[in-house]
GROMACS .gro file of C-alpha atoms in nm:
model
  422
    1UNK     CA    1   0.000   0.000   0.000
    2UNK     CA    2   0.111   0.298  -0.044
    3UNK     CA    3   0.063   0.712   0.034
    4UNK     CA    4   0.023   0.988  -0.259
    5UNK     CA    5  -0.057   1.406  -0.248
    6UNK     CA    6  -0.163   1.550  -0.525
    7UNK     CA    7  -0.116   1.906  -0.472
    8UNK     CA    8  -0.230   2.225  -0.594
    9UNK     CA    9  -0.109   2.568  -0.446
   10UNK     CA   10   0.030   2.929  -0.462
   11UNK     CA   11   0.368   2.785  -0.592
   12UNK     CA   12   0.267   2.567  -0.881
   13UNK     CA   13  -0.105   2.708  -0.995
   14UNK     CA   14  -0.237   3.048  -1.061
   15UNK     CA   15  -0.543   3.244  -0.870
   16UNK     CA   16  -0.765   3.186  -1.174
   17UNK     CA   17  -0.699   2.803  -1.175
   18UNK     CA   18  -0.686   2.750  -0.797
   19UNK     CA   19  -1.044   2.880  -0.785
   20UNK     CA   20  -1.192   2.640  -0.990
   21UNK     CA   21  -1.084   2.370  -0.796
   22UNK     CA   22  -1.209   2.514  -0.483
   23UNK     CA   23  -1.410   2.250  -0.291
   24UNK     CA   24  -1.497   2.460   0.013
   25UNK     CA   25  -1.860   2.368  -0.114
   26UNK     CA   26  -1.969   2.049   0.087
   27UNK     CA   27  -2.147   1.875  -0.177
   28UNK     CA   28  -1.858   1.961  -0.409
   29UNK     CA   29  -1.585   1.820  -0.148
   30UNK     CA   30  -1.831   1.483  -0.082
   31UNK     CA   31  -1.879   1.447  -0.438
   32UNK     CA   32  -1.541   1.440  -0.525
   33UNK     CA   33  -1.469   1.196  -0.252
   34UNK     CA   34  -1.681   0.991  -0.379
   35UNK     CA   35  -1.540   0.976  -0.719
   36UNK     CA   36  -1.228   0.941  -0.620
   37UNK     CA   37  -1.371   0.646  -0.380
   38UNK     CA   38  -1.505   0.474  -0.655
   39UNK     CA   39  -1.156   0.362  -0.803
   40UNK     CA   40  -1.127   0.023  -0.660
   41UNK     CA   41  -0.729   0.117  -0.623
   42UNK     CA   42  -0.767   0.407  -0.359
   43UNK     CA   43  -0.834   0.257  -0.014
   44UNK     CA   44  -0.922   0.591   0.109
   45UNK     CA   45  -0.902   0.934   0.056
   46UNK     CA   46  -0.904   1.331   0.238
   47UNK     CA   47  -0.913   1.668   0.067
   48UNK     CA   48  -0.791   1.996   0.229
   49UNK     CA   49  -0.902   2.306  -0.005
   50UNK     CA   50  -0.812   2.623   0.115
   51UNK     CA   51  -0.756   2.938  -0.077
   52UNK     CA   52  -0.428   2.899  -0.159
   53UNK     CA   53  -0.425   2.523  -0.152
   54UNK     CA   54  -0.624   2.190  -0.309
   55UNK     CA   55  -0.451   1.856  -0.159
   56UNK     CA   56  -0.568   1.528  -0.241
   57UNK     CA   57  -0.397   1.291   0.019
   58UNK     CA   58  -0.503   0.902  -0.037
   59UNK     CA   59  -0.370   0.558   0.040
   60UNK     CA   60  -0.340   0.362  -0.259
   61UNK     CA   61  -0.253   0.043  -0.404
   62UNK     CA   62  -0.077   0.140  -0.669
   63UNK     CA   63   0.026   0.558  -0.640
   64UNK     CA   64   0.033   0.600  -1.071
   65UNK     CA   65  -0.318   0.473  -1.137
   66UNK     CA   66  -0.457   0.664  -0.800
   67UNK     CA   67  -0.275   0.951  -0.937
   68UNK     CA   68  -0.403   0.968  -1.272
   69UNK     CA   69  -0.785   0.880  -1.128
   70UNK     CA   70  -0.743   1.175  -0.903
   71UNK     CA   71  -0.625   1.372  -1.187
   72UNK     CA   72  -0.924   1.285  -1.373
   73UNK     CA   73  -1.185   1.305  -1.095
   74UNK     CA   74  -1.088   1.655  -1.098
   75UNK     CA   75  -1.117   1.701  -1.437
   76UNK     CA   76  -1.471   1.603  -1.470
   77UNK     CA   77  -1.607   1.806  -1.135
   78UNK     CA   78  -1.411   2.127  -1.240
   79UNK     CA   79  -1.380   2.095  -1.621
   80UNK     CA   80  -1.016   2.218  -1.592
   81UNK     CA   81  -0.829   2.001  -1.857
   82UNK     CA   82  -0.663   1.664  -1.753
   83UNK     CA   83  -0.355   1.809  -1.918
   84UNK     CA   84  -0.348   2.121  -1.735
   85UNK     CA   85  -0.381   1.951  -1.427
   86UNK     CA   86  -0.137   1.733  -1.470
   87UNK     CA   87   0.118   2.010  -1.596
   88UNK     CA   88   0.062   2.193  -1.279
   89UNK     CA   89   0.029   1.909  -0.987
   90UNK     CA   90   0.335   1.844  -0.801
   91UNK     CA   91   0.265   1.475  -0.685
   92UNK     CA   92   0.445   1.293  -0.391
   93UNK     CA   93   0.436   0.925  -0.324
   94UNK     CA   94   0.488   0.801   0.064
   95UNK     CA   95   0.748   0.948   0.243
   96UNK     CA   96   0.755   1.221  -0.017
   97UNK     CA   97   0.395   1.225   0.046
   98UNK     CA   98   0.394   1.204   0.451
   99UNK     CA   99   0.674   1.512   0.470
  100UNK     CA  100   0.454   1.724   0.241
  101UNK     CA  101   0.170   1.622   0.459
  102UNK     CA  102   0.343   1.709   0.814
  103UNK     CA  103   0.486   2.037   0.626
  104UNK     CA  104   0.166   2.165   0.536
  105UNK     CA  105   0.014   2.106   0.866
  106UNK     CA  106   0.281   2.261   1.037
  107UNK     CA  107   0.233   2.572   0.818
  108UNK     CA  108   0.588   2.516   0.661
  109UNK     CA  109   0.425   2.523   0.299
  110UNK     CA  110   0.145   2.805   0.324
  111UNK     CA  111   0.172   3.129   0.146
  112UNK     CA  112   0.247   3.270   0.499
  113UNK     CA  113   0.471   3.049   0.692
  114UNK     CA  114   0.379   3.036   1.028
  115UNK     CA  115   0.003   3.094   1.016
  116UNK     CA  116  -0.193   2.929   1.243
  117UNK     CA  117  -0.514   2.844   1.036
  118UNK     CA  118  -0.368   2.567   0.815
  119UNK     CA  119  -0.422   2.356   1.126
  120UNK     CA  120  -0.784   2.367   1.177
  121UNK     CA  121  -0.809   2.357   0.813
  122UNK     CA  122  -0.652   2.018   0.776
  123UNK     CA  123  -0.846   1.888   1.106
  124UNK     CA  124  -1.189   2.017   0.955
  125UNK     CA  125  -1.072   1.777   0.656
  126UNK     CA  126  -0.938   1.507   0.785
  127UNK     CA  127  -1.348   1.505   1.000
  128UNK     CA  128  -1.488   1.554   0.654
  129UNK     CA  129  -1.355   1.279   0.504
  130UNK     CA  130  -1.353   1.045   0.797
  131UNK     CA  131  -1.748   1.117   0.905
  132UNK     CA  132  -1.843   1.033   0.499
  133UNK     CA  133  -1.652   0.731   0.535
  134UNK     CA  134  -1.389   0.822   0.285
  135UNK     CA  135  -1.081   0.749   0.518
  136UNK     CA  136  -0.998   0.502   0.814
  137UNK     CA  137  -0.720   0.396   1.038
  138UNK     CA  138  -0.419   0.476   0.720
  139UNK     CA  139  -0.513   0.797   0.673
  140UNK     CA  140  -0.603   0.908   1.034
  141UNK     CA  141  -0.259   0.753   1.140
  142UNK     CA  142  -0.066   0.987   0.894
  143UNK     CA  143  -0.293   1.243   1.024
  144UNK     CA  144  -0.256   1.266   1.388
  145UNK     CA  145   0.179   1.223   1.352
  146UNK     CA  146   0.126   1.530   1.133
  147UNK     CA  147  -0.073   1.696   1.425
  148UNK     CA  148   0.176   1.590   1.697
  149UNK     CA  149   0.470   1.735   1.419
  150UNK     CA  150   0.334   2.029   1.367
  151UNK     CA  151   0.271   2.078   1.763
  152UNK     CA  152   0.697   2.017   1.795
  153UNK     CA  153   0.735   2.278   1.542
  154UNK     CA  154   0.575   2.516   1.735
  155UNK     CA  155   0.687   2.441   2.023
  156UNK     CA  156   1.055   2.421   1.909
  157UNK     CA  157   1.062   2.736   1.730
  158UNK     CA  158   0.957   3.100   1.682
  159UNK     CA  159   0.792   2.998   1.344
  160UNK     CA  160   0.391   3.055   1.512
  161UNK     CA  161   0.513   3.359   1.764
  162UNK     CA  162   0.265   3.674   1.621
  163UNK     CA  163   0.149   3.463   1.346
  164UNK     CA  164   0.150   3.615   0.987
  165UNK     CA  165  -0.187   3.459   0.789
  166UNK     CA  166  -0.293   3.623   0.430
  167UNK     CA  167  -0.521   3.830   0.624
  168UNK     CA  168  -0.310   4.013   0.791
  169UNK     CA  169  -0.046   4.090   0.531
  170UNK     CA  170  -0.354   4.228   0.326
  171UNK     CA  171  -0.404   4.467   0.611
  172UNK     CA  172   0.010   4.534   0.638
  173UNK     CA  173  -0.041   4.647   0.279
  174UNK     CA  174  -0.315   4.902   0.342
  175UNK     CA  175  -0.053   4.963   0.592
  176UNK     CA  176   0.206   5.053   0.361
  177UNK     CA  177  -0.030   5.221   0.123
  178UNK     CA  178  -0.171   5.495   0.407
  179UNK     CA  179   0.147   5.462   0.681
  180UNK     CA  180  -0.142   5.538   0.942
  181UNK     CA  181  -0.474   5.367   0.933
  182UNK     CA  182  -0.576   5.440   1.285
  183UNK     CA  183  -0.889   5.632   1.295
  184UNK     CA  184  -1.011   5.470   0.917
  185UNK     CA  185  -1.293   5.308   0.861
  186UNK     CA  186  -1.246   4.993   0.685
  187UNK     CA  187  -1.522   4.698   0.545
  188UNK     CA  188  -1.511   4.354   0.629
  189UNK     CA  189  -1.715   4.130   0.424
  190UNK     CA  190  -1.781   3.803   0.570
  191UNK     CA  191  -1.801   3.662   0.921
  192UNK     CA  192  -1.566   3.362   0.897
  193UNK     CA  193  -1.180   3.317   0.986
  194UNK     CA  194  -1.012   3.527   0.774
  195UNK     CA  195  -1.274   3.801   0.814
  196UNK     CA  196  -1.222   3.765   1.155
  197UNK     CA  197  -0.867   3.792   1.153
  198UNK     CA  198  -0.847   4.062   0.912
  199UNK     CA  199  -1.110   4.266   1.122
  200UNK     CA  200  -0.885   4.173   1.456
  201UNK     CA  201  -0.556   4.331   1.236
  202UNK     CA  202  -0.726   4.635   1.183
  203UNK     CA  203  -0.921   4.680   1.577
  204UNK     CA  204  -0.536   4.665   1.702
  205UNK     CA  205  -0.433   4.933   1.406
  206UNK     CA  206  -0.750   5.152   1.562
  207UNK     CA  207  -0.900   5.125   1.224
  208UNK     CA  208  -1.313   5.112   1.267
  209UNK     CA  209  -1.493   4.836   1.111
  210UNK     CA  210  -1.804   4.741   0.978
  211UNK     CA  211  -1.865   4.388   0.932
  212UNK     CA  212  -2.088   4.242   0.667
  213UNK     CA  213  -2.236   3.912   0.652
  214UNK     CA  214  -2.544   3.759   0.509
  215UNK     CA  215  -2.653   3.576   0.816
  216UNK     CA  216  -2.676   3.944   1.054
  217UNK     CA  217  -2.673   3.738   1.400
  218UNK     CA  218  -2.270   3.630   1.258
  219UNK     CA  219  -2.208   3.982   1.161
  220UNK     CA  220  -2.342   4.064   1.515
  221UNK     CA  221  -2.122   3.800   1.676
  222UNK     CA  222  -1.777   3.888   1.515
  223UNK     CA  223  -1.858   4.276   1.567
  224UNK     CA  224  -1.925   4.250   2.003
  225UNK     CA  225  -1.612   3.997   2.017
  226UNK     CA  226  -1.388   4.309   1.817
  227UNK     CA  227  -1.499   4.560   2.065
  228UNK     CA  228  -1.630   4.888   2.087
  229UNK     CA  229  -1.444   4.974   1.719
  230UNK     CA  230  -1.637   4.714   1.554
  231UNK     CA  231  -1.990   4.715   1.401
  232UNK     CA  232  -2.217   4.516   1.131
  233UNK     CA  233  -2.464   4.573   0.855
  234UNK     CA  234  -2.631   4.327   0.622
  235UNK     CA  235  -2.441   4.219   0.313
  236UNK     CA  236  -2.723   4.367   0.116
  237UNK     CA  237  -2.638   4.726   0.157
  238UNK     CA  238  -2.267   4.641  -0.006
  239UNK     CA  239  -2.339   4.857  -0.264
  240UNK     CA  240  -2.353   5.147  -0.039
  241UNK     CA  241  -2.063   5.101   0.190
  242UNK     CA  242  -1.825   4.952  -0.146
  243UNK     CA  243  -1.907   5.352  -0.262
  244UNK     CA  244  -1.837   5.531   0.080
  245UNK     CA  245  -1.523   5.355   0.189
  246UNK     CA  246  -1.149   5.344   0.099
  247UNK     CA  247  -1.040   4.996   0.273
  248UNK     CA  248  -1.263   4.698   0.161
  249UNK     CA  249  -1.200   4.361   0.278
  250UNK     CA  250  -1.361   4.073   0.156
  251UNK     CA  251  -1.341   3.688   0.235
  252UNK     CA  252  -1.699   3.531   0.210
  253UNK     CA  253  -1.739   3.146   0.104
  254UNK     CA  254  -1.940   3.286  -0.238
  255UNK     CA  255  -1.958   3.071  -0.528
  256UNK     CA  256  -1.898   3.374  -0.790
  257UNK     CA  257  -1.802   3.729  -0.714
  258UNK     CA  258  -2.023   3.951  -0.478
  259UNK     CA  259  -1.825   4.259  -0.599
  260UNK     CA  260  -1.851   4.372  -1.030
  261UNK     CA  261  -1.831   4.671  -1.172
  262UNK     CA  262  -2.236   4.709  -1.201
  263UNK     CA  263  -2.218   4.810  -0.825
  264UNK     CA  264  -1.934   5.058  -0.780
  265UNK     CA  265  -2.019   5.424  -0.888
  266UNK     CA  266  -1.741   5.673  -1.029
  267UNK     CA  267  -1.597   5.849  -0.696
  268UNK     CA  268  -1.307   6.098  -0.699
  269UNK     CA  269  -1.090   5.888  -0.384
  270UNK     CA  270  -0.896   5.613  -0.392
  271UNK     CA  271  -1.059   5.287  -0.305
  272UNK     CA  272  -0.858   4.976  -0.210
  273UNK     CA  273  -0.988   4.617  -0.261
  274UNK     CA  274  -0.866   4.324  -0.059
  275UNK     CA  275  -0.971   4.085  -0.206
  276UNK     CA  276  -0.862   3.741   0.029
  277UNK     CA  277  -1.116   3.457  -0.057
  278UNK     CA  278  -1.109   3.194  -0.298
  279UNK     CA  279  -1.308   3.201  -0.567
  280UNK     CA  280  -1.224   3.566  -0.604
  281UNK     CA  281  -1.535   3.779  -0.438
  282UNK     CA  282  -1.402   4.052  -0.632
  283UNK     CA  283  -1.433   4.122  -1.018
  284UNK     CA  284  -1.380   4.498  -1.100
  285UNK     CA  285  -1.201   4.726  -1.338
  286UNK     CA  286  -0.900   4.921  -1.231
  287UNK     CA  287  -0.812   5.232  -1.290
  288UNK     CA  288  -0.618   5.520  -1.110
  289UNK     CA  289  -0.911   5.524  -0.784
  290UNK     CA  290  -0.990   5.163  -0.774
  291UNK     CA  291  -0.687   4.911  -0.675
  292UNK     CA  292  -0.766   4.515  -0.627
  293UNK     CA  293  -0.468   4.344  -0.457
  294UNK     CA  294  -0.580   3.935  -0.431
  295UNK     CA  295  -0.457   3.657  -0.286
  296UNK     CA  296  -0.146   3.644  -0.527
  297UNK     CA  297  -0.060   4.017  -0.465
  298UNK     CA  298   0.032   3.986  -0.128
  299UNK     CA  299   0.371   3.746  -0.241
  300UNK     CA  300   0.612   4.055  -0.189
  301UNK     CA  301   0.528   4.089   0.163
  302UNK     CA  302   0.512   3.783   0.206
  303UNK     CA  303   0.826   3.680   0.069
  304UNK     CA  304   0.980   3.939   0.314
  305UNK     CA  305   0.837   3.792   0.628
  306UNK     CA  306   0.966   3.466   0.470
  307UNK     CA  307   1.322   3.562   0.492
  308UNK     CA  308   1.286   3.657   0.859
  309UNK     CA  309   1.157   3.326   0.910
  310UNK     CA  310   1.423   3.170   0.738
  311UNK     CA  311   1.670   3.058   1.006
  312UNK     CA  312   1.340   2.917   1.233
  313UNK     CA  313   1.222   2.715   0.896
  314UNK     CA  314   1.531   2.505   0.913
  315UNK     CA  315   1.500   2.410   1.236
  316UNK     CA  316   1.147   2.325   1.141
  317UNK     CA  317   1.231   2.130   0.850
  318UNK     CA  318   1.461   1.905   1.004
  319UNK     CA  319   1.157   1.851   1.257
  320UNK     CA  320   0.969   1.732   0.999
  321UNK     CA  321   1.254   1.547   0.830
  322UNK     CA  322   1.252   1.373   1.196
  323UNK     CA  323   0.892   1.322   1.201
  324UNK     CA  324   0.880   1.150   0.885
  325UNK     CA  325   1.134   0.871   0.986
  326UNK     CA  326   0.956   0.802   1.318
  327UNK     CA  327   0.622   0.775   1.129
  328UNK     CA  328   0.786   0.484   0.854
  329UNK     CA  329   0.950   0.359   1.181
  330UNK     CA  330   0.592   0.332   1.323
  331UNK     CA  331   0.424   0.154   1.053
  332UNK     CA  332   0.760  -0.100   1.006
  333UNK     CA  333   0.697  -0.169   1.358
  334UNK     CA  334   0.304  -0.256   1.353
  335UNK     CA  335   0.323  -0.421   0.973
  336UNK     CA  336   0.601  -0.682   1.156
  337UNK     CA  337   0.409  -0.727   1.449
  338UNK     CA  338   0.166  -1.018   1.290
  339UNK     CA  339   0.476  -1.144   1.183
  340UNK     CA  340   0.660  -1.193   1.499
  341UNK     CA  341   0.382  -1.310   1.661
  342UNK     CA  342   0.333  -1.586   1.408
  343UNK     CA  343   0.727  -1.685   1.486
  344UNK     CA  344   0.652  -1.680   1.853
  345UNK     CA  345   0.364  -1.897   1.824
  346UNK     CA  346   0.526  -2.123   1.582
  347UNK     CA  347   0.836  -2.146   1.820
  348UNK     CA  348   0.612  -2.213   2.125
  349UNK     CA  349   0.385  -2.449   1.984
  350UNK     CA  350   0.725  -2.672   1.863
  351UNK     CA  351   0.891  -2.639   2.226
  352UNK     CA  352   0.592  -2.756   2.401
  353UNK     CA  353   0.517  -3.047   2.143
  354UNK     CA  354   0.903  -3.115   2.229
  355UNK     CA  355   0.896  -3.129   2.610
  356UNK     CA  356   0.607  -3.341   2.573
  357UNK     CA  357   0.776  -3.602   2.344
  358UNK     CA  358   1.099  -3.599   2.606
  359UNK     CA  359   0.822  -3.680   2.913
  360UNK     CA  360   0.703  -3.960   2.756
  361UNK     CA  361   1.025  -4.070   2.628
  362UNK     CA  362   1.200  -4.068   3.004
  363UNK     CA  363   1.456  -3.767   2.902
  364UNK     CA  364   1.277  -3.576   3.173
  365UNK     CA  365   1.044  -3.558   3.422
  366UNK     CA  366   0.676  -3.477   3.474
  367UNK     CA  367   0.714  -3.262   3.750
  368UNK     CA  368   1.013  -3.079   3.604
  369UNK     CA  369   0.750  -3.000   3.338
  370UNK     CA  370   0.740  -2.630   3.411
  371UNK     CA  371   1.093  -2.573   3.456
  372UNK     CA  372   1.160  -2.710   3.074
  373UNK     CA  373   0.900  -2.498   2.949
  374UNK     CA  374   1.055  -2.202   3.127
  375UNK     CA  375   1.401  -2.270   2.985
  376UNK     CA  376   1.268  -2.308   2.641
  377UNK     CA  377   1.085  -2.007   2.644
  378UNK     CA  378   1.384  -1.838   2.727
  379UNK     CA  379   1.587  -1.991   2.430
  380UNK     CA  380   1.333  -1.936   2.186
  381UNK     CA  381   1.287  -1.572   2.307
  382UNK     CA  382   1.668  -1.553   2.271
  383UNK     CA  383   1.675  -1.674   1.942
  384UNK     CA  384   1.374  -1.475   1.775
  385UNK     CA  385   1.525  -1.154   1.929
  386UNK     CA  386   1.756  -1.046   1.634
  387UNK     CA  387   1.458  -1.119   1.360
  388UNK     CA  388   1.220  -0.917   1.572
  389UNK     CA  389   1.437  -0.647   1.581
  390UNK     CA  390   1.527  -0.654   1.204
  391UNK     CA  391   1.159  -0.729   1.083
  392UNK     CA  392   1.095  -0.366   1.293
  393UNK     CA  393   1.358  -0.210   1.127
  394UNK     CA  394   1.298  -0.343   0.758
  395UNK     CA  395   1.051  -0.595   0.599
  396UNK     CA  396   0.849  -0.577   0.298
  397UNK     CA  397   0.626  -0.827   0.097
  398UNK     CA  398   0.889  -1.055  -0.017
  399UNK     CA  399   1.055  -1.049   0.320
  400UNK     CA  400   0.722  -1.200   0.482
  401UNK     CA  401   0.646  -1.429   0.160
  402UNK     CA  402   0.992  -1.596   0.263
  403UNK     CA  403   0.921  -1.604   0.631
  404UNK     CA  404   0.559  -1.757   0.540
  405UNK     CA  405   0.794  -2.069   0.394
  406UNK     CA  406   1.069  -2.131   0.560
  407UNK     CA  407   0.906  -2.158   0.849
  408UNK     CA  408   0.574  -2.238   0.743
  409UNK     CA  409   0.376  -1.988   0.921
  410UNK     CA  410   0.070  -1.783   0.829
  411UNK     CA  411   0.104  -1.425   0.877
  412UNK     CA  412  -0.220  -1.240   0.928
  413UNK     CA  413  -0.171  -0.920   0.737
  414UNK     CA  414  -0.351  -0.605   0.857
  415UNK     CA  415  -0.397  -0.324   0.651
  416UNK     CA  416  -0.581  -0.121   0.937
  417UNK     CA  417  -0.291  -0.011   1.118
  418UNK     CA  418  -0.394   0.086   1.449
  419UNK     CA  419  -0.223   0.200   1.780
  420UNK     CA  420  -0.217   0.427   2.034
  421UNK     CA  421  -0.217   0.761   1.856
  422UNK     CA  422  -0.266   1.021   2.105
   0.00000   0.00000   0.00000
């Protein structure tokens, strides 16, 4: 069996693509699961779509065909061309896979390094998947060593201390556009994480804001926990505010984009668009008083907190570098374990057999029965010591075929590989 990402992010695929394979829709995200399901290869399957990733993480039999079904699963729910996919995809297969995996979740491959949400992301997935039955015991064991990873990482470096996530470098560049943004009122559109941290950004530059949501008892919510600089509206006065206000912020879960041309009216300020969702919620014209700055915009500031973080991103690295050993380490361990039992047994149920043979026989004595058996056990233990600690270290298929005949034993394979995750 084995462990494959296909991946789709900021490095490798453009805003315009990355959107159309959002599936932060539910009944997009289950019906691709269950497309992917239906390939009789892929044993089980997660996806974590964010806006400025789309991972496919599955255990496979074989990682080309799951590939290539993935590939084209995606192809017929977002009509983006197999080819195009494929051009763009960077594709891992296990340990390739499992680093990728404990680098995203411990924010080592986001757009910001160091943000915090990728986390909860990737544990909102991994629920997804797991509650539709899309992913068992494989998955959720590559899962929870990324968790416990990405928890080192933070503890062993600076790499999460004040956080950098796309929302607030969109608010460092209004920033840099104004110098002083205390005492500015600013729109937030949306009432979910990255409004919220994007409206928390600008409460601690003393900027005022106005949240706007569709569902007003959110908007509500998110306003009281910002404070007395914080209020709400209902999304369907955007028109109104989009045409009164220089700083507009907007990261709803919309389908299509919220803001077009047919609702902005010619003003004589400047008007800046932040535009931090995905799909885009913003589809307007520039021109010299209206400036759009999405997702992909924000690289150059980005890029600069990235050398800061530098130095701390090695130390994470070889964390994860770590990490990824101890997890192939893991699985070594429980895929020999039916193995060594099946020795053990085999070994006991000979040595018994034997001191039974020796009673009747005379060689020894009935009532030094349990004494023989103890001294057996004790060679046999002995002897199975060095193969139990080299089947832990390194076995594969052909490794247990031999074992299976030379000593005729049945190994009981188990494909579930559980244990004490926590």
């Amino acid at each position: 069996m084995n462990y494959v990402s296909v991946s789709f992010t900021h490095k490798n695929t453009g805003i315009e693509v990355r959107e159309k394979l959002s599936f932060s829709d539910p009944e997009k995200k289950r019906e691709i699961l269950r497309l992917i399901g239906a390939n009789e290869n892929i044993i089980e399957s997660m996806v974590l779509s964010t806006c400025n990733r789309v991972e496919i993480f599955a255990y496979a039999i074989n990682p080309s065909i799951a590939t290539k079904h993935i590939l084209n699963s995606i192809s017929i729910i977002t009509l983006v061309p197999y080819d195009a996919l494929e051009l763009r995809a960077d594709v891992y297969e296990n340990e390739g896979a499992i680093h990728h995996l404990f680098s995203v979740a411990s924010s080592l491959d986001s757009l910001v390094v160091g943000e915090t949400q990728i986390a909860g992301q990737l544990k909102e997935a991994f629920k997804f998947a797991y509650d539709n039955g899309d992913c068992g015991n494989n998955i959720s064991s590559a899962v929870h060593f990324a968790f416990k990873c990405a928890a080192e990482v933070r503890a062993s470096t600076q790499i999460s201390k004040n956080p950098v996530s796309v929302s607030s470098v969109a608010v460092a560049k209004a920033k840099e556009i104004y110098g002083n943004i205390g005492g500015m009122t600013a729109i937030v559109i949306g009432a979910g994480e990255m409004s919220r941290i994007a409206a928390q950004h600008l409460i601690n530059a003393e900027v005022n804001v106005i949240v706007l949501n569709r569902d007003l008892q959110k908007a509500k919510s998110l306003a009281e926990s910002l404070g007395d600089l914080a209020s709400f509206d209902s999304i369907e006065k955007l028109s109104e505010y989009v045409n009164r206000y220089r700083l507009i912020f907007s990261a709803t879960g919309a389908l299509s984009a919220i803001i077009t041309d047919e609702i902005l009216e010619p003003k004589d300020f400047h008007r800046y668009f932040f535009d931090i969702a995905v799909p885009r919620d913003i589809d307007i014209s520039e021109n010299e008083f209206i400036h759009v700055y999405a997702v992909d915009d924000l690289e150059e500031i980005v890029r600069t907190n990235l050398a800061l973080r530098e130095e701390q991103a090695s130390v994470a690295y070889a964390i994860v570098g770590r990490s990824t050993t101890a997890f192939f380490k893991w699985l070594l361990s429980k895929s020999s374990t039916p193995a060594i039992k099946a020795l053990r047994q085999k070994a006991k149920d000979i040595a018994l057999n034997e001191i039974d043979k020796a009673i009747k026989k005379g060689y020894i004595r009935n009532c030094d029965k349990n004494e023989a058996k103890k001294l057996v056990h004790q060679v046999f233990k002995a002897f199975l010591h060095t193969p139990s600690v080299r089947l832990k270290e390194k076995n594969s298929e052909d490794v247990l075929s031999n074992l299976e005949y030379l000593f005729d034993i049945k190994i009981q394979k188990d494909e579930n590989l559980e244990g004490d995750l926590k």
